GROMACS .gro file of C-alpha atoms in nm:
model
  246
    1UNK     CA    1  -6.890  -1.278   2.965
    2UNK     CA    2  -6.519  -1.288   3.043
    3UNK     CA    3  -6.381  -0.954   3.150
    4UNK     CA    4  -6.083  -0.842   2.937
    5UNK     CA    5  -5.903  -0.727   3.251
    6UNK     CA    6  -5.934  -1.075   3.404
    7UNK     CA    7  -5.792  -1.227   3.087
    8UNK     CA    8  -5.495  -0.987   3.084
    9UNK     CA    9  -5.391  -1.094   3.434
   10UNK     CA   10  -5.313  -1.442   3.293
   11UNK     CA   11  -5.059  -1.305   3.044
   12UNK     CA   12  -4.705  -1.413   3.146
   13UNK     CA   13  -4.451  -1.133   3.155
   14UNK     CA   14  -4.086  -1.071   3.224
   15UNK     CA   15  -3.925  -0.739   3.310
   16UNK     CA   16  -3.553  -0.665   3.329
   17UNK     CA   17  -3.370  -0.371   3.479
   18UNK     CA   18  -3.008  -0.303   3.389
   19UNK     CA   19  -2.819  -0.079   3.631
   20UNK     CA   20  -3.156   0.030   3.767
   21UNK     CA   21  -3.305   0.123   3.428
   22UNK     CA   22  -3.576  -0.070   3.243
   23UNK     CA   23  -3.449  -0.270   2.946
   24UNK     CA   24  -3.503  -0.076   2.625
   25UNK     CA   25  -3.819  -0.150   2.423
   26UNK     CA   26  -3.616  -0.270   2.123
   27UNK     CA   27  -3.420  -0.515   2.336
   28UNK     CA   28  -3.734  -0.631   2.516
   29UNK     CA   29  -3.904  -0.707   2.184
   30UNK     CA   30  -3.603  -0.918   2.081
   31UNK     CA   31  -3.616  -1.141   2.392
   32UNK     CA   32  -3.632  -1.509   2.301
   33UNK     CA   33  -3.607  -1.652   2.653
   34UNK     CA   34  -3.508  -1.570   3.010
   35UNK     CA   35  -3.405  -1.848   3.248
   36UNK     CA   36  -3.345  -1.804   3.623
   37UNK     CA   37  -3.199  -2.081   3.839
   38UNK     CA   38  -3.167  -2.071   4.220
   39UNK     CA   39  -2.993  -2.354   4.407
   40UNK     CA   40  -2.904  -2.372   4.775
   41UNK     CA   41  -2.577  -2.544   4.680
   42UNK     CA   42  -2.464  -2.292   4.419
   43UNK     CA   43  -2.475  -1.926   4.325
   44UNK     CA   44  -2.797  -1.815   4.157
   45UNK     CA   45  -2.766  -1.759   3.783
   46UNK     CA   46  -2.960  -1.637   3.482
   47UNK     CA   47  -2.944  -1.653   3.104
   48UNK     CA   48  -3.104  -1.402   2.869
   49UNK     CA   49  -3.127  -1.492   2.499
   50UNK     CA   50  -3.198  -1.222   2.240
   51UNK     CA   51  -3.244  -1.226   1.866
   52UNK     CA   52  -2.931  -1.056   1.738
   53UNK     CA   53  -3.008  -0.955   1.380
   54UNK     CA   54  -3.150  -0.641   1.215
   55UNK     CA   55  -3.315  -0.736   0.885
   56UNK     CA   56  -3.333  -0.379   0.757
   57UNK     CA   57  -2.972  -0.290   0.829
   58UNK     CA   58  -2.852  -0.647   0.761
   59UNK     CA   59  -2.624  -0.646   1.062
   60UNK     CA   60  -2.571  -0.818   1.396
   61UNK     CA   61  -2.716  -0.637   1.697
   62UNK     CA   62  -2.675  -0.618   2.077
   63UNK     CA   63  -2.327  -0.775   2.099
   64UNK     CA   64  -2.159  -0.439   2.170
   65UNK     CA   65  -2.458  -0.268   2.330
   66UNK     CA   66  -2.375  -0.084   2.655
   67UNK     CA   67  -2.684  -0.231   2.823
   68UNK     CA   68  -2.523  -0.574   2.820
   69UNK     CA   69  -2.169  -0.493   2.933
   70UNK     CA   70  -2.008  -0.739   3.172
   71UNK     CA   71  -2.044  -0.618   3.529
   72UNK     CA   72  -2.377  -0.439   3.475
   73UNK     CA   73  -2.628  -0.502   3.753
   74UNK     CA   74  -2.936  -0.703   3.651
   75UNK     CA   75  -3.277  -0.746   3.817
   76UNK     CA   76  -3.535  -0.985   3.672
   77UNK     CA   77  -3.907  -0.987   3.751
   78UNK     CA   78  -4.129  -1.272   3.632
   79UNK     CA   79  -4.490  -1.366   3.677
   80UNK     CA   80  -4.827  -1.257   3.546
   81UNK     CA   81  -4.939  -0.906   3.472
   82UNK     CA   82  -5.078  -0.829   3.817
   83UNK     CA   83  -4.848  -1.059   4.012
   84UNK     CA   84  -4.483  -0.991   3.927
   85UNK     CA   85  -4.201  -1.091   4.162
   86UNK     CA   86  -3.829  -1.019   4.159
   87UNK     CA   87  -3.662  -1.357   4.109
   88UNK     CA   88  -3.302  -1.255   4.048
   89UNK     CA   89  -3.060  -0.977   4.132
   90UNK     CA   90  -2.700  -1.008   4.019
   91UNK     CA   91  -2.465  -0.901   3.743
   92UNK     CA   92  -2.370  -0.989   3.387
   93UNK     CA   93  -2.067  -1.216   3.371
   94UNK     CA   94  -2.043  -1.331   3.008
   95UNK     CA   95  -2.191  -1.358   2.661
   96UNK     CA   96  -2.234  -1.630   2.402
   97UNK     CA   97  -2.328  -1.536   2.043
   98UNK     CA   98  -2.468  -1.815   1.828
   99UNK     CA   99  -2.475  -1.820   1.449
  100UNK     CA  100  -2.661  -2.076   1.242
  101UNK     CA  101  -2.707  -2.135   0.870
  102UNK     CA  102  -3.083  -2.188   0.907
  103UNK     CA  103  -3.185  -1.939   1.178
  104UNK     CA  104  -3.132  -1.579   1.282
  105UNK     CA  105  -2.830  -1.513   1.507
  106UNK     CA  106  -2.891  -1.501   1.881
  107UNK     CA  107  -2.698  -1.360   2.174
  108UNK     CA  108  -2.710  -1.517   2.519
  109UNK     CA  109  -2.606  -1.311   2.819
  110UNK     CA  110  -2.521  -1.495   3.140
  111UNK     CA  111  -2.500  -1.368   3.495
  112UNK     CA  112  -2.453  -1.472   3.856
  113UNK     CA  113  -2.580  -1.361   4.191
  114UNK     CA  114  -2.275  -1.230   4.380
  115UNK     CA  115  -2.252  -1.498   4.648
  116UNK     CA  116  -1.998  -1.749   4.776
  117UNK     CA  117  -2.029  -2.058   4.558
  118UNK     CA  118  -1.899  -2.415   4.554
  119UNK     CA  119  -1.777  -2.336   4.203
  120UNK     CA  120  -1.517  -2.097   4.344
  121UNK     CA  121  -1.182  -2.267   4.397
  122UNK     CA  122  -1.129  -2.420   4.739
  123UNK     CA  123  -0.886  -2.239   4.967
  124UNK     CA  124  -0.726  -2.243   5.312
  125UNK     CA  125  -0.765  -1.977   5.580
  126UNK     CA  126  -0.706  -1.936   5.955
  127UNK     CA  127  -0.921  -1.740   6.199
  128UNK     CA  128  -0.785  -1.655   6.544
  129UNK     CA  129  -0.981  -1.540   6.850
  130UNK     CA  130  -1.303  -1.484   6.657
  131UNK     CA  131  -1.670  -1.577   6.693
  132UNK     CA  132  -1.844  -1.764   6.412
  133UNK     CA  133  -2.057  -1.455   6.355
  134UNK     CA  134  -1.743  -1.244   6.312
  135UNK     CA  135  -1.600  -1.496   6.065
  136UNK     CA  136  -1.923  -1.488   5.864
  137UNK     CA  137  -1.920  -1.108   5.862
  138UNK     CA  138  -1.559  -1.095   5.746
  139UNK     CA  139  -1.619  -1.337   5.457
  140UNK     CA  140  -1.937  -1.152   5.355
  141UNK     CA  141  -1.738  -0.829   5.336
  142UNK     CA  142  -1.476  -1.002   5.120
  143UNK     CA  143  -1.756  -1.079   4.872
  144UNK     CA  144  -1.895  -0.723   4.890
  145UNK     CA  145  -2.208  -0.856   5.063
  146UNK     CA  146  -2.388  -0.684   5.349
  147UNK     CA  147  -2.371  -0.913   5.656
  148UNK     CA  148  -2.687  -0.970   5.860
  149UNK     CA  149  -2.548  -1.201   6.124
  150UNK     CA  150  -2.685  -1.308   6.463
  151UNK     CA  151  -2.414  -1.286   6.730
  152UNK     CA  152  -2.290  -1.634   6.821
  153UNK     CA  153  -2.134  -1.498   7.145
  154UNK     CA  154  -1.869  -1.768   7.187
  155UNK     CA  155  -1.513  -1.665   7.097
  156UNK     CA  156  -1.312  -1.948   6.942
  157UNK     CA  157  -0.935  -1.973   6.986
  158UNK     CA  158  -0.873  -2.114   6.638
  159UNK     CA  159  -1.084  -2.206   6.336
  160UNK     CA  160  -0.934  -2.348   6.015
  161UNK     CA  161  -1.080  -2.342   5.667
  162UNK     CA  162  -0.909  -2.621   5.475
  163UNK     CA  163  -0.961  -2.695   5.107
  164UNK     CA  164  -1.314  -2.547   5.107
  165UNK     CA  165  -1.486  -2.267   4.921
  166UNK     CA  166  -1.621  -1.985   5.137
  167UNK     CA  167  -1.977  -2.108   5.077
  168UNK     CA  168  -1.895  -2.463   5.183
  169UNK     CA  169  -1.701  -2.341   5.486
  170UNK     CA  170  -1.973  -2.104   5.611
  171UNK     CA  171  -2.249  -2.358   5.550
  172UNK     CA  172  -2.062  -2.620   5.755
  173UNK     CA  173  -1.991  -2.375   6.039
  174UNK     CA  174  -2.359  -2.274   6.045
  175UNK     CA  175  -2.482  -2.635   6.056
  176UNK     CA  176  -2.252  -2.718   6.349
  177UNK     CA  177  -2.419  -2.460   6.572
  178UNK     CA  178  -2.776  -2.497   6.445
  179UNK     CA  179  -2.763  -2.187   6.224
  180UNK     CA  180  -2.832  -2.150   5.854
  181UNK     CA  181  -2.674  -1.943   5.577
  182UNK     CA  182  -2.897  -1.757   5.333
  183UNK     CA  183  -2.773  -1.521   5.061
  184UNK     CA  184  -3.039  -1.294   4.912
  185UNK     CA  185  -2.961  -1.017   4.668
  186UNK     CA  186  -2.647  -0.859   4.822
  187UNK     CA  187  -2.710  -0.959   5.183
  188UNK     CA  188  -2.560  -1.258   5.362
  189UNK     CA  189  -2.784  -1.377   5.647
  190UNK     CA  190  -2.654  -1.614   5.917
  191UNK     CA  191  -2.903  -1.685   6.195
  192UNK     CA  192  -3.045  -1.968   6.409
  193UNK     CA  193  -3.240  -2.204   6.184
  194UNK     CA  194  -3.544  -2.217   6.413
  195UNK     CA  195  -3.596  -1.840   6.378
  196UNK     CA  196  -3.686  -1.889   6.012
  197UNK     CA  197  -3.890  -2.206   6.035
  198UNK     CA  198  -4.258  -2.154   5.958
  199UNK     CA  199  -4.529  -2.407   5.868
  200UNK     CA  200  -4.538  -2.453   5.491
  201UNK     CA  201  -4.808  -2.620   5.281
  202UNK     CA  202  -4.540  -2.768   5.053
  203UNK     CA  203  -4.178  -2.876   5.095
  204UNK     CA  204  -3.937  -2.584   5.082
  205UNK     CA  205  -3.763  -2.595   4.742
  206UNK     CA  206  -3.389  -2.650   4.745
  207UNK     CA  207  -3.365  -2.575   4.374
  208UNK     CA  208  -3.592  -2.342   4.181
  209UNK     CA  209  -3.604  -2.262   3.813
  210UNK     CA  210  -3.817  -2.014   3.619
  211UNK     CA  211  -3.820  -1.973   3.242
  212UNK     CA  212  -3.988  -1.718   3.016
  213UNK     CA  213  -4.004  -1.844   2.658
  214UNK     CA  214  -4.135  -1.680   2.343
  215UNK     CA  215  -4.250  -1.890   2.046
  216UNK     CA  216  -3.994  -1.975   1.780
  217UNK     CA  217  -4.177  -1.830   1.480
  218UNK     CA  218  -3.988  -1.500   1.470
  219UNK     CA  219  -3.922  -1.357   1.125
  220UNK     CA  220  -3.574  -1.239   1.225
  221UNK     CA  221  -3.686  -0.897   1.345
  222UNK     CA  222  -3.774  -1.029   1.689
  223UNK     CA  223  -4.107  -0.854   1.691
  224UNK     CA  224  -4.347  -1.128   1.582
  225UNK     CA  225  -4.370  -1.304   1.918
  226UNK     CA  226  -4.698  -1.200   2.078
  227UNK     CA  227  -4.774  -1.503   2.291
  228UNK     CA  228  -4.538  -1.626   2.559
  229UNK     CA  229  -4.513  -1.899   2.818
  230UNK     CA  230  -4.394  -1.897   3.176
  231UNK     CA  231  -4.275  -2.211   3.356
  232UNK     CA  232  -4.167  -2.236   3.718
  233UNK     CA  233  -4.055  -2.543   3.908
  234UNK     CA  234  -3.872  -2.634   4.225
  235UNK     CA  235  -3.729  -2.946   4.380
  236UNK     CA  236  -3.844  -3.006   4.736
  237UNK     CA  237  -3.633  -3.140   5.019
  238UNK     CA  238  -3.765  -3.487   4.961
  239UNK     CA  239  -3.675  -3.480   4.593
  240UNK     CA  240  -4.029  -3.416   4.464
  241UNK     CA  241  -4.107  -3.129   4.235
  242UNK     CA  242  -4.339  -2.842   4.315
  243UNK     CA  243  -4.448  -2.575   4.074
  244UNK     CA  244  -4.664  -2.509   3.772
  245UNK     CA  245  -4.684  -2.403   3.413
  246UNK     CA  246  -4.872  -2.115   3.262
   0.00000   0.00000   0.00000
């Protein structure tokens, strides 16, 4: 006979924390979907879509709620009941309400991981009498990131950043000396690539996506969705996909 506890561990879940506090129960019950995207060539991002209608009060909800103010810190855990992992840590950057004649209104909140990104406008900069590690630390501080940088030891007379975003510039500098740039949460890590190489059973994903999706048969209250699905996938270095669906 199947143990109920064993069955529960297969239930996909998502948990959100806003400014360190768990998302309210009402907001959690109105979640339609949560999508997290990580890409080595761009800043990590997320979207959170909520039902945005109160049938009893006949009014739009969540648009002005303080939980979803721009700039609020967001942490997202996904997985199964006994195996949850933090997939995203960043902040809310925008909102997109959607109104339809044949469906309840929804509100989508978007956010980014605070990291240098190719999407930031290219710029020029000069660095005099500095090591690459010092340059990386200075740029990390400009982005309010905590630098974790291995000393490169060699002082360079002059380094120019020309028509590049900070992310592109640091990535190129790291590749030239056999280092790699990794941004995780609010820490910028620059270290020799070989220090982080470990045997892996699968190709290391360069792009990962995770989505939590509730069924679409809500009645407008947002509280009819009992079942949910969790999908994770990643693109390996060779272009193949790794991942699974629950």
